[in-house]
Short mmCIF file of C-alpha atoms in Angstrom, two decimals:
data_model
loop_
_atom_site.label_atom_id
_atom_site.label_comp_id
_atom_site.label_asym_id
_atom_site.label_seq_id
_atom_site.Cartn_x
_atom_site.Cartn_y
_atom_site.Cartn_z
CA MET F 1 100.82 96.09 86.65
CA ARG F 2 101.34 96.98 83.02
CA TYR F 3 104.53 97.92 81.24
CA ILE F 4 105.23 101.67 81.37
CA ASP F 5 106.79 102.38 78.00
CA PHE F 6 108.51 105.76 77.79
CA GLY F 7 109.30 105.23 74.12
CA ASP F 8 111.20 108.29 72.93
CA ASN F 9 109.62 110.49 75.60
CA LYS F 10 111.76 112.20 78.19
CA PRO F 11 111.60 115.40 80.26
CA ASN F 12 112.26 118.68 78.49
CA GLN F 13 115.83 119.92 78.25
CA VAL F 14 115.30 122.75 80.75
CA TRP F 15 114.30 120.20 83.41
CA LEU F 16 117.16 117.86 82.50
CA ASP F 17 119.72 120.68 82.69
CA LYS F 18 118.45 121.69 86.13
CA ALA F 19 118.51 118.07 87.34
CA ASN F 20 122.07 117.68 86.08
CA LYS F 21 123.10 120.89 87.85
CA TYR F 22 121.55 119.76 91.13
CA THR F 23 123.21 116.35 90.90
CA LYS F 24 126.63 117.89 90.33
CA GLU F 25 126.18 120.18 93.32
CA LEU F 26 124.92 117.26 95.41
CA LYS F 27 128.01 115.18 94.66
CA LYS F 28 130.25 117.97 95.99
CA LEU F 29 128.73 117.68 99.46
CA SER F 30 130.73 115.60 101.92
CA THR F 31 128.24 114.55 104.60
CA GLN F 32 124.89 112.78 104.54
CA ASN F 33 123.27 115.58 106.56
CA GLU F 34 124.33 118.11 103.94
CA ARG F 35 123.03 115.89 101.15
CA LYS F 36 119.73 115.26 102.94
CA SER F 37 119.18 118.98 103.45
CA TYR F 38 120.04 119.73 99.81
CA ILE F 39 117.70 117.04 98.47
CA ASN F 40 114.81 118.12 100.68
CA ASN F 41 115.29 121.75 99.69
CA HIS F 42 115.07 120.86 95.99
CA ARG F 43 112.24 118.30 96.06
CA ASN F 44 110.03 120.59 93.98
CA LEU F 45 112.06 119.48 90.96
CA TRP F 46 110.49 116.02 90.86
CA ARG F 47 107.11 117.35 91.95
CA LYS F 48 107.07 119.62 88.92
CA LEU F 49 108.08 116.73 86.68
CA LYS F 50 105.15 114.72 88.07
CA ASP F 51 102.65 117.36 86.94
CA ASP F 52 104.33 118.28 83.65
CA PHE F 53 105.39 114.86 82.40
CA LEU F 54 105.15 111.72 84.55
CA LEU F 55 101.38 111.65 85.16
CA ASP F 56 100.63 111.70 81.43
CA ILE F 57 102.88 108.72 80.68
CA PHE F 58 100.37 106.24 82.15
CA HIS F 59 97.17 108.22 81.64
CA GLY F 60 96.82 109.44 85.21
CA LYS F 61 97.06 105.98 86.81
CA CYS F 62 99.25 104.62 89.58
CA TRP F 63 102.12 102.73 87.96
CA PHE F 64 101.92 99.88 90.48
CA SER F 65 98.16 99.29 90.74
CA GLU F 66 96.55 100.93 87.68
CA ALA F 67 94.14 102.67 90.06
CA LYS F 68 93.42 106.39 89.98
CA ASP F 69 94.15 108.17 93.23
CA ASP F 70 91.22 110.57 92.99
CA ALA F 71 91.07 111.47 96.69
CA SER F 72 94.71 112.47 97.22
CA ASP F 73 97.90 113.49 95.45
CA TYR F 74 100.08 111.02 93.63
CA HIS F 75 103.59 110.55 94.97
CA VAL F 76 106.83 110.42 93.01
CA GLU F 77 108.32 107.20 94.32
CA HIS F 78 112.10 106.84 94.15
CA PHE F 79 112.47 103.19 93.14
CA ARG F 80 115.93 103.15 94.70
CA PRO F 81 115.33 105.14 97.92
CA LYS F 82 117.08 108.49 97.91
CA LEU F 83 118.04 108.91 101.58
CA LYS F 84 118.04 105.51 103.31
CA VAL F 85 117.19 101.86 102.73
CA GLU F 86 115.06 100.02 105.28
CA LYS F 87 115.52 96.32 105.93
CA LEU F 88 112.38 94.26 105.38
CA LYS F 89 110.74 93.53 108.70
CA SER F 90 107.50 91.80 107.76
CA LYS F 91 107.23 88.10 107.02
CA ILE F 92 106.70 87.30 103.36
CA PRO F 93 103.85 84.79 103.07
CA SER F 94 104.39 81.28 101.63
CA PHE F 95 108.14 81.15 102.28
CA SER F 96 109.83 79.17 105.04
CA GLU F 97 112.53 80.72 107.21
CA GLU F 98 115.12 78.71 105.28
CA GLU F 99 113.85 80.10 101.99
CA ARG F 100 113.88 83.64 103.36
CA THR F 101 117.49 83.12 104.38
CA THR F 102 118.32 81.93 100.86
CA TRP F 103 116.97 84.99 99.07
CA GLY F 104 117.07 87.33 102.06
CA ALA F 105 117.75 90.98 101.43
CA SER F 106 121.37 92.03 101.52
CA GLU F 107 121.92 94.90 103.91
CA LYS F 108 123.17 97.92 102.07
CA GLU F 109 126.49 99.31 103.21
CA ASN F 110 126.07 102.83 104.59
CA ASN F 111 122.42 101.87 105.00
CA ASP F 112 121.37 105.30 106.25
CA GLU F 113 122.49 107.01 103.04
CA GLY F 114 120.42 105.30 100.38
CA TYR F 115 120.95 106.09 96.70
CA TRP F 116 121.31 109.82 97.24
CA TRP F 117 123.02 110.41 93.87
CA LEU F 118 119.81 109.29 92.11
CA ALA F 119 117.61 111.88 93.85
CA PHE F 120 117.30 113.94 90.66
CA ASP F 121 117.53 111.09 88.15
CA TRP F 122 114.13 110.90 86.44
CA THR F 123 114.68 107.27 85.37
CA ASN F 124 114.52 106.36 89.09
CA TYR F 125 111.03 107.89 89.45
CA LEU F 126 107.76 105.96 89.53
CA ILE F 127 104.26 107.39 90.02
CA SER F 128 102.58 105.81 93.03
CA GLY F 129 99.26 106.06 94.77
CA SER F 130 99.80 107.75 98.13
CA LYS F 131 98.94 104.70 100.25
CA ILE F 132 101.20 102.35 98.30
CA ASN F 133 104.14 104.71 98.73
CA SER F 134 103.58 105.91 102.30
CA SER F 135 102.29 102.75 103.94
CA TYR F 136 103.96 99.93 102.02
CA LYS F 137 106.85 100.60 99.61
CA ARG F 138 108.39 103.32 101.79
CA ASN F 139 112.20 102.97 101.80
CA TYR F 140 112.39 99.25 101.11
CA PHE F 141 114.75 98.05 98.40
CA PRO F 142 115.74 94.43 99.07
CA LEU F 143 118.47 92.74 97.05
CA LYS F 144 119.12 89.04 96.66
CA LYS F 145 121.43 87.71 99.36
CA GLY F 146 125.02 88.04 98.18
CA SER F 147 124.14 90.60 95.51
CA PHE F 148 126.55 93.30 94.47
CA ILE F 149 125.56 96.49 96.31
CA ALA F 150 125.80 99.95 94.76
CA TYR F 151 126.68 101.86 97.90
CA LYS F 152 128.37 104.84 96.24
CA ASN F 153 127.76 106.93 93.16
CA SER F 154 130.81 105.68 91.26
CA VAL F 155 129.54 102.11 90.77
CA ASN F 156 127.04 100.59 88.34
CA ILE F 157 123.60 100.16 89.93
CA TYR F 158 122.58 97.70 87.20
CA ASN F 159 124.93 95.08 88.63
CA GLU F 160 122.62 94.75 91.63
CA ASN F 161 120.39 91.67 91.82
CA VAL F 162 117.14 93.53 92.51
CA ILE F 163 114.15 91.77 94.04
CA LEU F 164 111.37 94.31 93.50
CA LEU F 165 109.59 94.37 90.15
CA ASN F 166 109.79 97.62 88.21
CA PRO F 167 106.84 98.47 85.91
CA THR F 168 109.17 100.33 83.52
CA ILE F 169 110.89 97.00 82.74
CA LYS F 170 108.82 94.90 80.34
CA GLU F 171 110.02 91.54 81.64
CA ASP F 172 109.10 92.54 85.20
CA SER F 173 105.58 93.65 84.30
CA GLU F 174 104.92 90.28 82.65
CA LEU F 175 105.43 88.40 85.95
CA ILE F 176 102.21 89.74 87.50
CA ASP F 177 98.80 88.06 87.07
CA PHE F 178 95.32 88.32 88.67
CA ASN F 179 92.40 86.11 89.65
CA GLU F 180 88.62 86.51 89.83
CA ASN F 181 88.77 87.42 93.53
CA GLY F 182 90.67 90.62 92.82
CA MET F 183 93.97 89.22 94.07
CA VAL F 184 97.35 89.82 92.47
CA ILE F 185 99.20 86.54 91.93
CA PRO F 186 102.49 85.41 90.35
CA LYS F 187 102.23 84.40 86.71
CA ILE F 188 105.14 81.96 87.11
CA ASN F 189 105.04 79.28 89.79
CA ASP F 190 107.16 76.38 88.55
CA SER F 191 110.44 75.46 90.21
CA ASP F 192 112.48 76.23 87.09
CA ASN F 193 111.70 79.91 87.60
CA TYR F 194 111.94 79.99 91.38
CA TRP F 195 113.74 83.36 91.44
CA LYS F 196 111.07 85.03 89.29
CA ASN F 197 108.37 83.64 91.56
CA ILE F 198 110.17 84.95 94.64
CA ARG F 199 110.58 88.40 93.11
CA THR F 200 106.86 88.52 92.30
CA VAL F 201 105.65 87.35 95.72
CA VAL F 202 107.96 89.78 97.55
CA SER F 203 106.92 92.67 95.27
CA ILE F 204 103.21 92.01 95.78
CA ASN F 205 103.84 92.09 99.52
CA VAL F 206 106.11 95.15 99.62
CA TYR F 207 103.83 97.19 97.34
CA GLY F 208 100.80 96.19 99.42
CA LEU F 209 98.86 95.19 96.31
CA ASN F 210 96.74 92.63 98.18
CA LYS F 211 96.52 94.62 101.41
CA ILE F 212 94.46 97.58 100.21
CA GLU F 213 90.77 96.66 100.21
CA SER F 214 89.76 99.29 97.66
CA LEU F 215 92.24 97.83 95.17
CA LYS F 216 90.99 94.28 95.67
CA LYS F 217 87.39 95.45 95.31
CA GLY F 218 88.17 97.43 92.15
CA ARG F 219 89.99 94.53 90.51
CA LYS F 220 87.22 92.08 91.45
CA THR F 221 84.59 94.39 89.98
CA ILE F 222 86.48 94.80 86.71
CA TRP F 223 86.98 91.03 86.42
CA LYS F 224 83.27 90.38 86.91
CA GLU F 225 82.27 93.09 84.44
CA CYS F 226 84.72 91.72 81.89
CA TYR F 227 83.60 88.11 82.43
CA ASP F 228 79.92 89.04 82.03
CA VAL F 229 80.67 90.71 78.69
CA ILE F 230 82.76 87.72 77.59
CA LYS F 231 79.82 85.37 78.24
CA LYS F 232 77.45 87.57 76.23
CA THR F 233 79.95 87.88 73.40
CA ASN F 234 80.52 84.13 73.30
CA GLU F 235 76.77 83.49 73.11
CA LYS F 236 76.51 85.70 70.03
CA TYR F 237 79.57 84.11 68.48
CA GLU F 238 78.35 80.53 68.96
CA LYS F 239 74.88 81.32 67.61
CA SER F 240 76.46 82.81 64.50
CA LEU F 241 78.29 79.54 63.80
CA TYR F 242 75.04 77.59 63.46
CA SER F 243 72.70 80.15 61.93
CA ASP F 244 71.73 80.00 58.25
CA SER F 245 69.57 83.13 58.35
CA ASP F 246 71.23 86.14 56.74
CA GLU F 247 69.09 88.51 58.77
CA LEU F 248 69.95 86.78 62.04
CA LEU F 249 73.62 86.59 61.11
CA LYS F 250 73.65 90.33 60.51
CA GLU F 251 72.01 90.95 63.88
CA LEU F 252 74.43 88.61 65.64
CA ALA F 253 77.41 90.24 63.92
CA ASN F 254 76.27 93.67 65.14
CA ASP F 255 75.82 92.36 68.68
CA PHE F 256 79.22 90.63 68.59
CA SER F 257 80.85 93.83 67.39
CA TYR F 258 79.19 95.84 70.17
CA PHE F 259 80.30 93.49 72.95
CA SER F 260 83.80 92.95 71.56
CA ASN F 261 84.30 96.73 71.46
CA LYS F 262 83.32 96.81 75.13
CA LEU F 263 86.08 94.30 75.85
CA LYS F 264 88.60 96.29 73.83
CA GLU F 265 87.76 99.34 75.93
CA LYS F 266 88.43 97.41 79.14
CA ILE F 267 91.90 96.27 78.04
CA ASP F 268 92.83 99.67 76.62
CA ILE F 269 95.87 100.98 78.48
CA LYS F 270 93.96 104.15 79.36
CA SER F 271 91.40 102.18 81.40
CA ARG F 272 91.68 101.43 85.12
CA TYR F 273 92.80 97.88 85.90
CA SER F 274 93.26 97.08 82.21
CA ALA F 275 95.74 94.31 83.10
CA VAL F 276 93.00 92.65 85.18
CA ALA F 277 90.66 92.71 82.17
CA MET F 278 93.47 91.23 80.06
CA ALA F 279 93.98 88.45 82.61
CA CYS F 280 90.26 87.70 82.58
CA LEU F 281 90.25 87.41 78.78
CA ASN F 282 93.33 85.17 78.81
CA SER F 283 91.73 82.88 81.39
CA CYS F 284 88.75 82.02 79.17
CA GLY F 285 90.51 80.33 76.26
CA TYR F 286 87.99 81.17 73.52
CA GLU F 287 89.50 81.29 70.04
CA TRP F 288 87.57 84.41 69.08
CA ILE F 289 89.32 86.32 71.89
CA ASN F 290 92.67 85.91 70.19
CA ASP F 291 91.21 86.38 66.71
CA PHE F 292 89.15 89.51 67.37
CA ILE F 293 90.08 91.10 70.71
CA LEU F 294 93.77 90.51 71.37
CA MET F 295 94.86 90.55 67.73
#
C-alpha cells in the first residue's frame, strides 16, 4: 500500500455539480428503500468518475494492493459502505478472544442503512481490484469498541475511531510493510503502538491482502528481482571502493549507474508493487541505497 496523494486534483466541476445535486435529492428521501433505489439508479456517476479521473490517480493500479487488474474491471469501493455495514464474522489471526473484545467493532446504529449520504461523495471512493472488493472488503467497516458512530448525515464522520487503513491517508499507508515471502506485515509491532498494530492486522485481513495467491506470488517475485539487483549493485559499489584503476572505476561507475537505475524503476510509483521494492531496499541497510537510490 502506498499513499494516494490527490494533491490539487479533484473531479471536474460538471461531475461535482451533478454529485451535489444527487446528494441533495437523496437527503430528501425518507425511507431506506427509496434511498437504495435512488443510489442504485445513479451508480453510473461513480463509474464514470472511475474511467475519467480515479484510475489515473494511481497509474492504473489497485489502491490497496498495487496490482493491476488486467483480467477484469476495477471496482469503485465505498470506503464507508453506502447501503449497509456488515459485522466482522471471521476470526482475526494473532489476537485472543479477550483482545478482540477490547478492540471489537462497534455495531453501527441503523446497521442496514450504511453511510448512504456519502454515496456520491468522491472522497469516499477508492479504486479496488475486483476480488479485494467483492470477496473481502465487501461492506465491512469496523470501528473501535466504544467509538462514536456516525449513523446519520448530520454528524461528523471524522469523529469515528476507524480501524481500517485508508491509502489516501499518509499516516495509514506508512503502517504497512512486506517480507521476502510476499506477505504483507505490520510495520509497527511494539506495545507502545498497540492500536496501530491492531489496525494494520485487521486491515490486512479484511482486505484479503495475504489471502490472494496471485498477490503473494507477485510481491514475492518483485522482492526477489529487487534483491538480485541490489546484490549486483553492491558488488559494483564495493569493488569501486578498492580499485585504483581509472579505467576499471569508469566501468564500475557505469555498471553501478545501470543497476541503480533499475532499482529506481522498481520503486517508481508507476510500477506494480513499488512499495514491496521499497521495503526490500530498506531491509538491506547499505549506505549507498540512501545516498543514491532513496535520496
